[in-house]
């Protein structure tokens, strides 16, 4: 082989390896996103199953009245409305999701997040 063709062949192989490396990086990111989505959906399914079980057991436990009862209800303002949003965020955090503005909605994979904890302590 001639020296120029060997050098050209090496350059061609180098560009192919670079392209393969970038393709592998893209595939790695796609797999990571799919795994995160799968984990999120699995957690969501577990929560929905729990809610369904609670709802089904509540329906079985509540007897149906034989005679209709008519009462007038006075609407009173709810007192727990102020902390409801905070409680929901805390629940999301303890289910394994970020609630901070940096990674909001992403799955927490490396333990506690200082941003989220500082937000919860406000």
Coordinates of C-alpha atoms in Angstrom, one line a residue:
X1 CA 0.0 0.0 0.0
X2 CA 1.1 3.5 -0.7
X3 CA 1.7 5.8 2.2
X4 CA -1.0 8.3 1.1
X5 CA -3.7 5.6 0.8
X6 CA -2.8 4.2 4.3
X7 CA -3.1 7.7 5.7
X8 CA -6.4 8.3 3.9
X9 CA -7.7 5.0 5.1
X10 CA -6.7 5.9 8.7
X11 CA -8.5 9.3 8.4
X12 CA -11.6 7.5 7.0
X13 CA -11.6 5.1 9.9
X14 CA -11.2 7.9 12.4
X15 CA -14.2 9.8 11.0
X16 CA -16.2 6.6 11.1
X17 CA -15.3 6.0 14.8
X18 CA -16.2 9.6 15.6
X19 CA -19.6 9.2 14.0
X20 CA -20.2 5.9 15.8
X21 CA -19.2 7.5 19.1
X22 CA -21.7 10.4 18.6
X23 CA -24.4 7.9 17.5
X24 CA -23.7 5.8 20.7
X25 CA -24.0 9.0 22.8
X26 CA -27.4 9.8 21.2
X27 CA -28.6 6.3 21.8
X28 CA -27.4 6.5 25.4
X29 CA -29.5 9.7 26.0
X30 CA -32.6 8.1 24.4
X31 CA -32.3 5.0 26.6
X32 CA -31.8 7.2 29.7
X33 CA -35.0 9.2 28.8
X34 CA -36.9 6.0 28.2
X35 CA -35.8 4.5 31.5
X36 CA -36.8 7.7 33.4
X37 CA -40.2 7.7 31.7
X38 CA -40.6 4.0 32.5
X39 CA -39.8 4.6 36.1
X40 CA -42.2 7.6 36.3
X41 CA -45.0 5.7 34.7
X42 CA -44.4 2.7 37.0
X43 CA -44.6 4.9 40.0
X44 CA -47.7 6.6 38.7
X45 CA -49.3 3.2 38.0
X46 CA -48.6 2.1 41.6
X47 CA -50.2 5.2 43.0
X48 CA -53.2 4.9 40.7
X49 CA -53.7 1.2 41.8
X50 CA -53.5 2.3 45.5
X51 CA -56.1 5.0 44.8
X52 CA -58.4 2.5 43.0
X53 CA -58.1 0.0 45.9
X54 CA -58.9 2.7 48.4
X55 CA -61.9 3.8 46.3
X56 CA -63.2 0.3 45.9
X57 CA -62.8 -0.5 49.6
X58 CA -64.5 2.8 50.5
X59 CA -67.5 2.0 48.2
X60 CA -67.9 -1.4 49.8
X61 CA -67.6 0.0 53.4
X62 CA -70.2 2.8 52.8
X63 CA -73.7 1.5 53.2
X64 CA -76.3 3.0 50.9
X65 CA -79.2 4.7 52.8
X66 CA -82.6 3.2 52.4
X67 CA -84.5 6.4 52.7
X68 CA -83.2 9.6 51.1
X69 CA -82.0 12.2 53.6
X70 CA -82.5 15.8 52.7
X71 CA -80.3 18.3 54.5
X72 CA -79.3 21.8 53.7
X73 CA -75.6 22.3 53.7
X74 CA -74.0 25.6 54.4
X75 CA -70.8 26.0 52.4
X76 CA -68.0 26.9 54.7
X77 CA -64.6 28.0 53.5
X78 CA -61.9 25.3 53.8
X79 CA -59.2 26.1 56.2
X80 CA -56.6 23.7 54.8
X81 CA -56.4 25.2 51.4
X82 CA -53.3 27.2 52.2
X83 CA -51.1 24.2 52.9
X84 CA -52.5 22.0 50.2
X85 CA -50.0 22.9 47.5
X86 CA -47.1 22.5 49.8
X87 CA -48.4 19.1 50.9
X88 CA -48.7 18.0 47.2
X89 CA -45.2 19.1 46.5
X90 CA -43.9 17.3 49.6
X91 CA -45.7 14.2 48.5
X92 CA -44.2 14.4 45.0
X93 CA -40.7 14.8 46.5
X94 CA -41.1 11.8 48.7
X95 CA -42.4 9.8 45.8
X96 CA -39.0 10.4 44.2
X97 CA -39.4 13.4 41.9
X98 CA -37.7 16.8 41.9
X99 CA -39.8 19.8 43.0
X100 CA -37.0 22.4 42.6
X101 CA -36.9 24.9 39.7
X102 CA -33.7 23.3 38.4
X103 CA -34.9 19.7 37.8
X104 CA -38.7 20.0 38.3
X105 CA -40.5 16.8 37.4
X106 CA -37.4 14.7 36.8
X107 CA -36.9 11.5 38.8
X108 CA -34.5 11.8 41.8
X109 CA -31.9 9.0 41.2
X110 CA -29.0 10.2 43.5
X111 CA -30.7 10.7 46.8
X112 CA -31.8 14.0 48.3
X113 CA -31.6 17.2 46.4
X114 CA -30.5 20.3 48.3
X115 CA -32.5 22.6 46.1
X116 CA -35.7 20.6 46.7
X117 CA -35.1 20.4 50.5
X118 CA -34.4 24.2 50.7
X119 CA -37.7 24.8 48.8
X120 CA -39.6 22.5 51.2
X121 CA -38.2 24.2 54.3
X122 CA -39.3 27.7 53.2

